[in-house]
Amino acid sequence: MNPMKEVLFALSIMGAVSCTSVSQQHITSPDKQLNLSFETSQDGFLSYTLINGTDTVLAPSRLGFVLQDGDSICRDLQIEDVALSSFDEVWHRQWGENKSVRNQYNQALVSVKHVPTNRLYRVNFRLFDDGVALRYEFPDAFANDSIVIMDEVTEFKVSGNPETWWSYADFNTYEKLFMNNRLDSVSWAATPMSMRKDNGTHLFIHEAAIVKYPDMTIKNMGDGTMKCELTPWKNGVKAYVKAPFHTPWRMVVVSPDAKGLVASAMMVNLNEPSKLAQSEWIKPMTYMGIWWEMHLGSKQWKEGKMQAATTEEAKRYIDFAAANDIPGVVIEGWNTGWDKWGEEDAFDYITSAKGYDLREVAAYAKEKGVWLIMHHETGADIHGYEALVDSAFALCQELGIHAVKTGYAGGVSTGENHHGQQMVEHYQHIVEKAAQYNIMLDVHEPSKGSGLERTWPNLMTREGVRGMEWEAWSVGNSPSHTTTIPYTRGLAGPTDYTPGIIDVLLLGKKEQRTQWNDQLKDISQTRVHSTLCHQLALLVTIYSPLQMASDLPENYQGHPAFQFIKDYNADCDESVVVNGEIGQYITIARRAGDNWFVGATTNEQKRTIDVAFDFLSDGEYIATIYKDAADADWVSNPTAFEITQEKITKASKLTLPMAAGGGFAITIKPAIQ
């Protein structure tokens, strides 16, 4: 295969032609399995239809916009011309679930005219073997001034009434539990939203390459129609854009099974290639840090007698990381301002808290060969952060710090929504600014993941999920929550869930814990809702190139299960989804160099699964298996586990049990190294 080829294969219909001759067209996927048609109706509505073999996935679904000037450019439309092309490449990236990615699609670039105003815009359809994507493109001539979008009417009219996994739409947080019911019971959903049809076909709706545009939610309009609802400005406007401009891609992935959803590369393929000329400073890694004790309530972020971040404590973490081959350490609460929470300009991102010497800690980490990860909690005071970000990043650069974890907890200081256009532009500004200073980012309270890590590979990971912290101070996350994430939130890209808790019953700091938020009246009875082996497996099943081992050093020290975390390499080269069903279980294998790491988790139901190792290369391997003990159970006996070893080859198959809420983790190394 040529590394890149783009072939125009339908020149005959490219020119301006009459509406009658091109009022309906179709393209097929490269493998001929999917068929996409698009047409205008008698009253000028433009719609598209997606068929998988003989099965209708999307019935005719309308497209277009409503603008502030009163024009509804979703009706009275006429197709002016259609340009068809084909594209096929294999590209390579510095990091990712798979470092080599094939990008193959057939494209239809449809020019449409709004007849009453003679305005022209385009709808760009790309049809892959595993789904369809579309975006709107506004040329220079569309408008001289800003385009004010009041509504985007993109529809996804899903045929049948599939089983659906979704979370409620919220313009300010993605930290939600997932619902599981039929599509007709879905009200208003965030994306990704995943579905399984009665014939076994799986699909999910999402978007890609969100830049200068708000995050999309989807609202149930009845009859299977999910309509785009953009996160608005507080004045009700959805977006302000200026031509030339294109929207993010709206995408629907289609697969014969659940694992195909997880394996899809469509989202990253819809993003532009990397804009970074140099990126040798980017390094996937596992890390730990001063964080979990604050969520437990045994320490605090702010200065005082319960202060977590001190020079002495930071050095203890660094020593532990260095001794156990954990590459990175994050220190939260290192700076002043936590006692001014909610105030403007509370943080300056420069001044160390009393008892913490940033320069001393940075020098100590460098001496020990540990990457220090800075923490910038903004409290969503975006103007305050933007005013100081250059000085903050310059300090990181001076100290040799190449990673920053940002946070945006609380309401946005401007009164706008977290997922609206203003915040999307802010997050992008910080990503690009970080790249100027050779800084990787881990973004908490983010906008939606949409594959931008291809274009900006310093955007390593983001939260945007109801993660481990909720286990410390709320009713927690059920085992089915973490078996649903890979098929939902995980489809939006790297996910900083912060797994790896060994002390799942939270006994270690039980006497020191204090109430610090209002989620529960009494946090003394909280616990992690899984077995210990389930926690190990999450490092593999919930992908993040910056993967946190989030428990306390004293809980890891001397524990046999900690060996898996020490061995795990977050810089994987390829990934294989071995098996799984949405919300029930999943098994994923990831290769890093010559070694493989396998993780499997199950929901509240215990089960036994077969694992074939046909993803291995030739030769013999030693598999070290961390699995639930025979009497393990996430409720009654969550810490019972055992470690076994097996000699395996690519022809091997192992039958492995998982306790209720359990799992297993496997390290696979060549027998001869």
XYZ file of C-alpha atoms in Angstrom:
673
model
C 0.000 0.000 0.000
C 1.263 3.472 -0.765
C 1.738 5.506 2.407
C -0.815 7.963 1.115
C -3.017 8.141 -1.915
C -5.999 10.249 -2.766
C -7.882 9.452 -5.921
C -10.715 11.433 -7.425
C -12.981 8.820 -8.923
C -16.057 10.696 -10.065
C -14.958 13.760 -11.942
C -18.030 13.568 -14.103
C -20.305 14.956 -11.400
C -17.975 17.542 -9.902
C -19.147 20.563 -11.809
C -22.248 22.587 -11.161
C -25.157 20.484 -12.302
C -28.884 20.696 -12.026
C -30.699 19.825 -8.819
C -32.664 17.136 -10.635
C -29.601 15.203 -11.730
C -27.978 15.044 -8.290
C -30.936 15.277 -5.921
C -29.995 11.795 -4.682
C -26.571 10.167 -4.585
C -24.836 7.425 -2.641
C -21.393 6.112 -1.817
C -20.232 2.804 -0.376
C -17.557 2.027 2.171
C -14.216 0.694 0.904
C -15.280 -2.865 1.791
C -18.724 -2.306 0.168
C -20.569 -3.248 3.379
C -21.950 0.210 4.227
C -24.022 2.362 1.901
C -24.554 6.075 2.482
C -27.156 7.976 0.505
C -28.045 11.663 0.656
C -30.855 13.564 -0.970
C -33.059 16.631 -0.874
C -36.797 16.232 -0.375
C -39.494 18.111 -2.293
C -39.532 20.868 0.318
C -35.758 21.140 0.223
C -34.650 19.295 3.349
C -31.248 17.641 2.999
C -30.996 14.225 4.640
C -28.711 11.202 4.735
C -29.323 7.476 5.238
C -26.909 4.740 6.342
C -27.445 1.071 5.469
C -25.303 -1.832 6.687
C -25.746 -4.663 4.184
C -29.528 -4.886 4.091
C -30.062 -3.382 7.550
C -30.973 0.286 7.912
C -28.798 1.771 10.642
C -29.891 5.389 10.194
C -33.180 6.211 8.497
C -33.324 9.534 6.600
C -31.874 12.103 9.016
C -32.028 15.838 8.420
C -29.120 18.266 8.266
C -28.658 22.027 8.476
C -28.729 25.120 10.693
C -30.877 27.905 12.029
C -29.075 31.264 12.012
C -29.747 34.403 14.019
C -30.558 36.394 10.898
C -33.696 34.292 10.508
C -32.411 31.982 7.810
C -33.171 28.329 8.372
C -30.519 26.839 6.136
C -31.889 23.378 6.717
C -34.736 23.656 4.208
C -35.177 25.098 0.718
C -31.862 23.485 -0.130
C -30.646 22.370 -3.515
C -27.673 20.124 -4.243
C -25.378 22.016 -6.603
C -22.566 19.521 -7.096
C -20.954 16.449 -5.582
C -17.242 15.636 -5.584
C -16.362 12.034 -4.816
C -12.917 10.887 -3.753
C -11.118 8.039 -2.045
C -8.338 8.093 0.522
C -6.066 5.440 2.027
C -3.017 5.832 4.246
C -1.175 4.291 7.157
C 0.121 6.900 9.563
C 2.222 6.612 12.678
C 2.055 8.438 15.971
C 4.354 8.897 18.921
C 1.895 7.360 21.351
C -1.550 5.828 21.297
C -3.409 2.580 21.745
C -1.970 1.611 18.359
C 1.019 3.523 17.038
C 0.283 2.521 13.433
C -3.171 3.525 12.202
C -4.877 2.891 8.888
C -7.083 5.695 7.599
C -9.256 4.590 4.675
C -12.514 6.107 3.497
C -14.614 7.167 0.527
C -15.738 10.774 0.544
C -18.596 12.800 -0.907
C -18.208 16.569 -0.737
C -21.728 17.867 -1.310
C -22.246 21.523 -2.209
C -25.715 22.787 -1.364
C -27.423 26.108 -2.032
C -29.983 27.768 0.182
C -32.288 28.852 -2.620
C -33.933 31.917 -0.967
C -30.553 33.556 -0.217
C -28.264 31.879 -2.778
C -25.889 31.041 0.066
C -23.638 28.062 -0.593
C -22.125 25.676 1.934
C -20.902 22.100 1.857
C -21.553 18.883 3.711
C -18.520 16.614 3.750
C -19.380 12.914 4.145
C -16.702 10.314 4.839
C -17.646 6.657 4.791
C -15.284 4.231 6.496
C -15.568 0.461 6.770
C -16.804 0.988 10.333
C -19.082 3.985 10.001
C -19.852 7.439 8.699
C -18.739 10.958 9.557
C -19.989 14.315 8.326
C -19.193 17.953 8.868
C -20.381 21.301 7.534
C -17.999 23.614 5.694
C -18.662 27.331 5.185
C -16.625 28.983 2.408
C -15.386 32.583 2.431
C -18.333 33.764 0.385
C -20.954 32.445 2.804
C -20.934 35.597 4.929
C -18.885 38.763 5.267
C -19.458 39.021 9.002
C -19.715 36.534 11.844
C -22.211 33.709 11.486
C -24.409 33.414 14.555
C -25.672 29.850 14.937
C -28.874 29.478 16.948
C -29.329 25.774 16.279
C -27.681 22.881 14.495
C -30.358 20.467 13.359
C -28.177 17.451 12.593
C -30.174 14.288 13.238
C -29.334 10.643 13.858
C -32.539 8.699 13.198
C -31.675 5.280 14.572
C -33.791 2.433 13.225
C -35.352 -0.059 15.601
C -35.289 0.533 19.331
C -31.815 -0.611 20.347
C -30.515 -1.219 23.831
C -28.625 1.921 24.805
C -25.864 2.908 27.218
C -25.811 6.603 27.949
C -25.367 9.352 30.515
C -27.538 12.420 31.021
C -26.522 15.511 29.087
C -25.024 18.149 31.345
C -23.420 21.290 29.978
C -20.930 21.410 32.858
C -19.786 17.897 33.748
C -19.224 14.446 32.299
C -18.866 12.875 35.760
C -22.058 10.834 35.531
C -23.215 7.278 36.034
C -24.394 5.425 32.939
C -27.951 4.361 32.194
C -28.905 1.189 30.338
C -32.307 0.943 28.658
C -33.975 1.093 25.269
C -33.523 4.115 23.028
C -37.115 5.225 23.474
C -36.358 5.743 27.185
C -33.382 8.010 26.513
C -34.208 11.663 27.100
C -31.169 13.846 26.533
C -27.732 12.273 26.301
C -24.084 13.153 26.265
C -21.872 11.467 23.717
C -20.435 8.956 23.156
C -23.738 7.082 23.341
C -23.566 3.365 22.521
C -26.262 1.013 21.256
C -26.869 -2.634 20.413
C -29.582 -3.503 17.924
C -31.654 -6.658 18.232
C -29.748 -8.189 15.304
C -26.457 -7.782 17.214
C -25.169 -4.735 15.349
C -23.453 -2.248 17.660
C -23.043 1.469 17.087
C -22.152 4.664 18.867
C -22.719 8.355 18.168
C -20.002 10.879 18.907
C -18.031 13.756 17.363
C -14.425 14.424 16.370
C -12.054 17.381 16.091
C -13.905 19.883 18.287
C -12.216 23.246 17.717
C -13.768 26.714 18.160
C -17.201 25.138 18.536
C -19.285 23.889 21.482
C -19.631 20.279 22.580
C -22.625 18.420 21.164
C -25.323 16.646 23.148
C -28.152 14.661 21.531
C -31.832 14.990 22.398
C -34.520 12.389 21.783
C -37.168 13.871 19.488
C -39.153 10.619 19.273
C -39.376 7.935 16.597
C -35.692 7.070 17.067
C -34.481 10.556 16.155
C -31.610 11.893 18.235
C -31.051 15.573 17.385
C -27.914 17.601 17.944
C -28.207 20.088 20.821
C -25.138 22.278 21.129
C -23.973 23.581 24.500
C -25.159 27.217 24.472
C -23.733 30.525 25.554
C -25.664 32.021 28.472
C -27.433 34.351 25.998
C -28.843 31.341 24.136
C -26.589 31.553 21.088
C -24.966 28.237 20.248
C -21.889 29.432 18.355
C -20.251 32.447 16.766
C -18.164 31.536 13.731
C -16.588 33.368 10.835
C -16.168 31.965 7.332
C -14.199 30.096 6.193
C -15.095 27.605 8.882
C -15.963 23.964 9.366
C -17.740 22.269 12.240
C -16.487 19.241 14.146
C -17.214 15.887 12.560
C -20.448 14.139 13.569
C -19.754 10.417 13.535
C -21.511 7.066 13.864
C -19.394 3.942 14.289
C -20.963 0.607 13.269
C -19.649 -2.808 14.302
C -20.906 -6.409 14.339
C -19.861 -6.674 18.003
C -19.037 -4.616 21.067
C -15.282 -4.966 20.792
C -15.334 -3.314 17.361
C -16.562 -0.091 18.966
C -13.515 -0.014 21.243
C -11.138 -0.886 18.405
C -12.360 1.850 16.038
C -9.821 4.482 14.964
C -12.356 6.682 13.166
C -12.248 9.504 15.709
C -8.481 10.020 15.604
C -8.482 9.596 11.821
C -10.867 12.544 11.533
C -8.327 14.822 13.199
C -5.452 16.631 11.517
C -1.850 15.336 11.706
C 0.437 16.527 14.464
C 1.357 20.205 14.497
C 4.386 19.660 16.733
C 7.740 19.879 14.974
C 9.541 18.400 17.982
C 8.058 16.123 20.601
C 10.889 14.142 22.151
C 9.829 15.557 25.528
C 6.509 13.706 25.356
C 6.606 10.501 27.386
C 3.737 8.164 28.298
C 4.187 6.877 31.837
C 2.626 5.613 35.008
C 2.693 8.021 37.911
C 1.574 8.335 41.505
C 1.312 11.291 43.820
C -0.092 13.349 46.641
C -3.794 13.164 45.789
C -5.709 10.193 47.209
C -5.196 11.227 50.836
C -7.049 14.488 50.182
C -10.022 12.663 48.704
C -10.012 10.287 51.660
C -10.156 13.300 53.964
C -7.030 12.331 55.901
C -5.145 15.326 54.472
C -6.079 18.638 52.843
C -5.044 20.703 49.842
C -4.741 23.948 51.806
C -2.011 25.040 54.179
C -2.244 24.048 57.826
C -1.884 21.112 60.175
C -3.565 18.730 57.696
C -1.568 19.985 54.710
C -0.671 17.117 52.380
C 1.954 18.763 50.180
C 5.131 19.350 52.155
C 8.708 19.116 50.985
C 9.266 16.100 53.225
C 6.171 14.266 51.973
C 6.968 15.043 48.341
C 10.441 13.574 48.782
C 8.912 10.458 50.354
C 6.773 9.943 47.268
C 9.715 10.596 44.968
C 11.883 8.112 46.868
C 9.154 5.483 46.666
C 8.602 6.081 42.947
C 12.324 5.900 42.194
C 12.724 2.687 44.195
C 9.798 1.032 42.414
C 10.297 2.163 38.809
C 7.284 4.482 38.778
C 8.343 7.243 36.348
C 6.259 10.197 37.585
C 4.928 11.925 40.700
C 2.219 14.611 40.869
C 1.980 16.935 43.866
C -1.425 18.528 44.448
C -1.798 21.343 46.959
C 1.788 22.543 46.419
C 0.857 26.198 45.897
C -0.921 28.980 47.737
C -4.524 29.957 47.094
C -6.482 26.943 48.313
C -7.820 28.922 51.270
C -9.290 31.425 48.775
C -11.328 28.843 46.867
C -13.981 30.471 44.701
C -12.324 33.892 44.630
C -10.944 35.485 41.489
C -7.174 35.246 41.114
C -6.949 32.825 44.046
C -3.992 30.983 42.509
C -0.832 32.417 40.967
C 0.724 29.028 39.973
C 4.124 30.298 41.122
C 4.142 30.661 44.905
C 4.764 27.555 46.993
C 2.671 26.838 50.053
C 4.306 27.130 53.461
C 6.285 24.003 54.147
C 6.765 23.197 50.464
C 9.826 24.257 48.474
C 9.104 23.760 44.787
C 12.665 24.293 43.623
C 14.062 21.895 46.182
C 11.499 19.242 45.279
C 12.067 19.698 41.531
C 15.821 19.341 41.977
C 15.339 16.260 44.147
C 13.058 14.616 41.578
C 15.595 15.296 38.833
C 18.374 13.798 40.959
C 16.279 10.656 41.507
C 15.302 10.344 37.830
C 11.602 10.968 38.501
C 9.382 13.192 36.367
C 7.716 15.817 38.558
C 4.171 16.592 37.397
C 2.937 20.085 38.234
C -0.648 20.741 39.292
C -2.605 23.813 38.189
C -6.062 23.912 39.755
C -7.808 26.960 38.310
C -11.168 26.746 40.065
C -12.477 27.487 36.526
C -11.168 31.072 36.817
C -10.178 31.047 33.178
C -9.221 34.703 32.760
C -7.019 34.496 35.842
C -5.285 31.414 34.456
C -4.848 32.837 30.974
C -3.231 35.967 32.429
C -0.634 33.913 34.313
C -0.171 30.831 32.171
C 2.975 32.069 30.428
C 4.758 32.728 33.711
C 3.481 29.434 35.140
C 4.639 27.385 32.154
C 7.931 29.297 31.999
C 8.593 28.252 35.594
C 7.933 24.633 34.646
C 10.326 24.937 31.732
C 13.007 26.473 33.950
C 12.692 23.602 36.436
C 12.673 20.893 33.760
C 9.022 19.985 34.358
C 7.300 18.608 31.249
C 3.842 17.671 32.551
C 0.999 19.633 34.136
C -2.289 18.361 35.506
C -4.892 21.112 35.185
C -8.225 21.355 36.988
C -11.404 23.365 36.441
C -13.550 22.441 39.435
C -16.522 24.682 40.146
C -18.539 27.066 38.015
C -16.794 28.931 35.208
C -15.872 32.436 36.346
C -17.543 34.030 33.322
C -20.849 32.279 33.976
C -20.572 30.266 30.772
C -20.904 26.489 30.501
C -17.903 24.187 30.847
C -18.688 22.572 27.492
C -19.591 25.720 25.583
C -17.668 27.511 22.868
C -15.796 29.840 25.225
C -14.389 26.984 27.289
C -13.573 24.843 24.251
C -11.505 27.751 22.951
C -9.891 28.214 26.373
C -8.882 24.560 26.653
C -7.426 24.699 23.140
C -5.509 27.875 23.986
C -3.921 26.138 26.981
C -3.028 23.056 24.914
C -1.254 25.179 22.319
C 0.400 27.326 24.965
C 1.644 24.204 26.758
C 3.156 22.928 23.520
C 5.189 26.135 23.228
C 6.796 25.302 26.577
C 7.238 21.553 25.905
C 4.561 20.576 28.402
C 2.215 17.583 28.407
C -1.296 18.060 29.780
C -3.679 15.979 31.878
C -6.929 17.981 31.906
C -9.535 17.532 34.630
C -13.081 18.920 34.376
C -12.460 19.102 30.616
C -14.473 19.521 27.483
C -15.192 16.333 25.553
C -12.461 14.159 24.094
C -12.615 14.188 20.292
C -9.257 12.900 19.051
C -7.326 16.176 19.219
C -4.403 14.251 20.693
C -3.462 13.359 17.109
C -2.988 17.030 16.243
C -1.637 18.035 19.648
C 0.097 14.944 21.097
C 1.010 16.899 24.234
C -2.703 16.614 25.124
C -2.115 13.293 26.814
C -5.288 12.531 28.729
C -8.319 14.035 30.378
C -10.777 13.184 33.102
C -14.371 13.823 31.980
C -15.536 10.701 33.768
C -16.927 9.738 37.147
C -13.587 8.434 38.337
C -11.938 6.859 41.339
C -12.232 9.933 43.565
C -15.996 9.319 43.799
C -15.251 6.076 45.638
C -13.728 8.066 48.509
C -16.602 10.404 49.343
C -19.832 9.312 47.644
C -22.003 6.247 47.121
C -19.271 5.256 44.694
C -19.071 3.528 41.332
C -20.525 0.065 40.845
C -18.484 -2.686 39.145
C -20.673 -2.262 36.057
C -19.578 1.383 35.867
C -16.002 0.444 35.034
C -17.120 -2.293 32.627
C -19.227 0.295 30.793
C -16.587 3.044 30.523
C -14.498 1.372 27.762
C -17.642 1.185 25.598
C -18.814 4.749 26.329
C -16.578 7.476 27.764
C -13.489 5.522 26.703
C -14.545 5.851 23.061
C -13.801 9.590 23.362
C -10.124 8.893 23.964
C -7.644 8.672 26.849
C -9.381 8.616 30.225
C -7.731 9.589 33.509
C -9.830 7.377 35.776
C -6.986 7.129 38.364
C -7.197 3.370 39.098
C -4.943 1.012 41.027
C -6.314 1.040 44.580
C -4.945 -1.865 46.649
C -6.677 -0.918 49.913
C -10.155 -1.280 48.408
C -11.853 -1.255 51.830
C -10.109 2.046 52.695
C -8.922 0.739 56.047
C -5.466 2.293 56.068
C -6.505 5.843 57.005
C -9.844 5.035 58.595
C -9.108 6.788 61.890
C -7.700 9.928 60.249
C -10.512 10.538 57.775
C -12.590 13.713 58.057
C -15.709 14.936 56.269
C -14.783 17.522 53.643
C -17.630 17.671 51.100
C -21.404 17.281 51.085
C -21.842 14.204 48.877
C -22.474 12.015 51.927
C -23.272 12.788 55.552
C -20.750 10.170 56.675
C -17.769 9.115 54.555
C -16.415 6.665 57.109
C -18.181 3.743 55.418
C -17.134 4.440 51.835
C -15.096 1.873 49.925
C -13.987 0.925 46.424
C -16.612 -1.176 44.635
C -14.428 -3.906 43.157
C -11.927 -6.602 43.973
C -8.226 -5.863 44.130
C -7.583 -7.658 40.818
C -10.289 -5.576 39.137
C -8.251 -2.521 40.165
C -5.081 -3.891 38.593
C -6.904 -4.660 35.359
C -8.232 -1.099 35.075
C -4.732 0.118 34.226
C -5.165 -1.810 30.971
C -8.897 -1.642 30.250
C -9.306 2.133 30.778
C -6.611 3.558 28.538
C -4.492 6.542 29.487
C -0.905 7.231 28.371
C -0.455 9.039 31.684
C -1.794 6.296 33.933
C -2.027 6.953 37.649
C -1.373 4.340 40.302
C -3.498 6.225 42.762
C -3.125 4.453 46.102
C -0.841 5.521 48.960
C 2.791 4.322 49.032
C 2.256 2.530 52.342
C -0.532 0.453 50.761
C 1.725 -0.559 47.876
C 4.854 -1.188 49.955
C 5.607 -4.899 50.070
C 2.284 -5.928 48.534
C 2.726 -8.740 45.965
C 0.030 -7.294 43.674
C 2.009 -4.065 43.340
C 4.410 -5.915 41.054
C 1.914 -5.693 38.192
C 1.776 -1.896 38.538
C 5.579 -1.739 38.655
C 5.812 -3.837 35.492
C 3.060 -2.057 33.568
C 4.277 0.145 30.713
C 1.827 2.867 29.652
C 3.738 3.464 26.404
C 1.986 0.761 24.409
C 2.617 -0.015 20.737
C -0.522 -1.933 19.874
C -3.778 -2.981 21.480
C -6.149 -5.891 20.930
C -9.703 -6.065 22.245
C -9.927 -9.767 23.023
C -13.602 -10.024 23.995
C -16.368 -8.287 25.861
C -19.953 -7.091 26.081
C -21.029 -3.568 27.014
C -21.423 -3.170 30.762
C -20.746 -6.856 31.418
C -17.059 -7.535 30.893
C -14.059 -6.651 28.764
C -10.618 -8.108 28.058
C -7.913 -5.980 26.440
C -4.276 -6.805 25.635
C -1.660 -4.100 25.073
C 1.898 -4.562 23.830
C 4.775 -2.343 24.936
C 7.983 -3.427 23.245
C 8.327 -7.193 23.659
C 5.978 -7.406 26.637
C 2.202 -7.686 26.727
C -0.219 -6.638 29.442
C -3.721 -8.083 29.640
C -6.554 -6.709 31.750
C -10.057 -8.087 32.211
C -12.912 -6.853 34.392
C -16.433 -8.070 35.056
C -19.521 -6.426 36.496
C -21.436 -7.664 39.550
C -21.748 -11.094 37.922
C -18.956 -13.606 38.384
C -17.956 -15.317 35.172
C -15.326 -17.502 33.557
C -13.889 -16.496 30.195
C -11.518 -18.004 27.662
C -8.521 -15.950 26.616
C -6.811 -16.865 23.356
C -3.271 -15.557 22.951
C -3.207 -15.514 19.163
C -2.110 -11.868 19.280
C 1.370 -13.021 20.373
C 4.299 -13.455 18.013
C 6.054 -16.791 17.619
C 7.995 -18.162 20.563
C 7.426 -19.011 24.196
C 6.304 -16.555 26.855
C 5.924 -16.512 30.624
C 2.507 -15.252 31.742
C 2.272 -13.974 35.325
C -1.415 -13.971 36.244
C -2.964 -11.897 39.028
C -6.458 -13.289 39.547
C -9.289 -13.373 42.057
C -9.055 -16.170 44.599
C -11.729 -18.860 44.499
C -13.555 -17.270 47.443
C -13.133 -13.665 46.288
C -16.159 -11.404 45.960
C -16.237 -7.636 45.628
C -18.721 -7.346 48.517
C -17.576 -9.950 51.017
C -13.937 -10.729 50.204
C -12.512 -8.155 47.772
C -8.807 -8.471 48.581
C -8.457 -12.248 48.100
C -6.232 -12.975 45.111
C -3.520 -15.289 43.899
C -0.557 -15.111 41.549
C 0.241 -17.964 39.168
C 2.573 -18.443 36.229
C 2.026 -20.248 32.939
C 4.264 -20.893 29.953
C 2.271 -19.946 26.846
C 2.547 -19.513 23.073
C 0.323 -17.885 20.476
C -1.593 -21.193 20.265
C -2.433 -21.197 23.964
C -5.844 -20.603 25.467
C -6.487 -20.107 29.172
C -9.795 -20.341 30.999
C -9.813 -17.769 33.781
C -12.451 -17.092 36.445
C -13.466 -13.649 37.641
C -15.256 -13.081 40.932
C -18.291 -10.826 41.113
C -16.906 -7.318 40.621
C -13.554 -8.896 39.891
C -11.032 -9.328 37.151
C -7.526 -10.404 36.310
C -4.300 -8.846 35.085
C -1.521 -10.621 33.209
C 2.064 -9.642 32.467
C 3.461 -11.561 29.480
C 7.196 -11.572 28.787
C 9.283 -13.598 26.335
C 10.633 -16.745 27.986
C 14.095 -15.907 26.658
C 15.054 -12.233 26.934
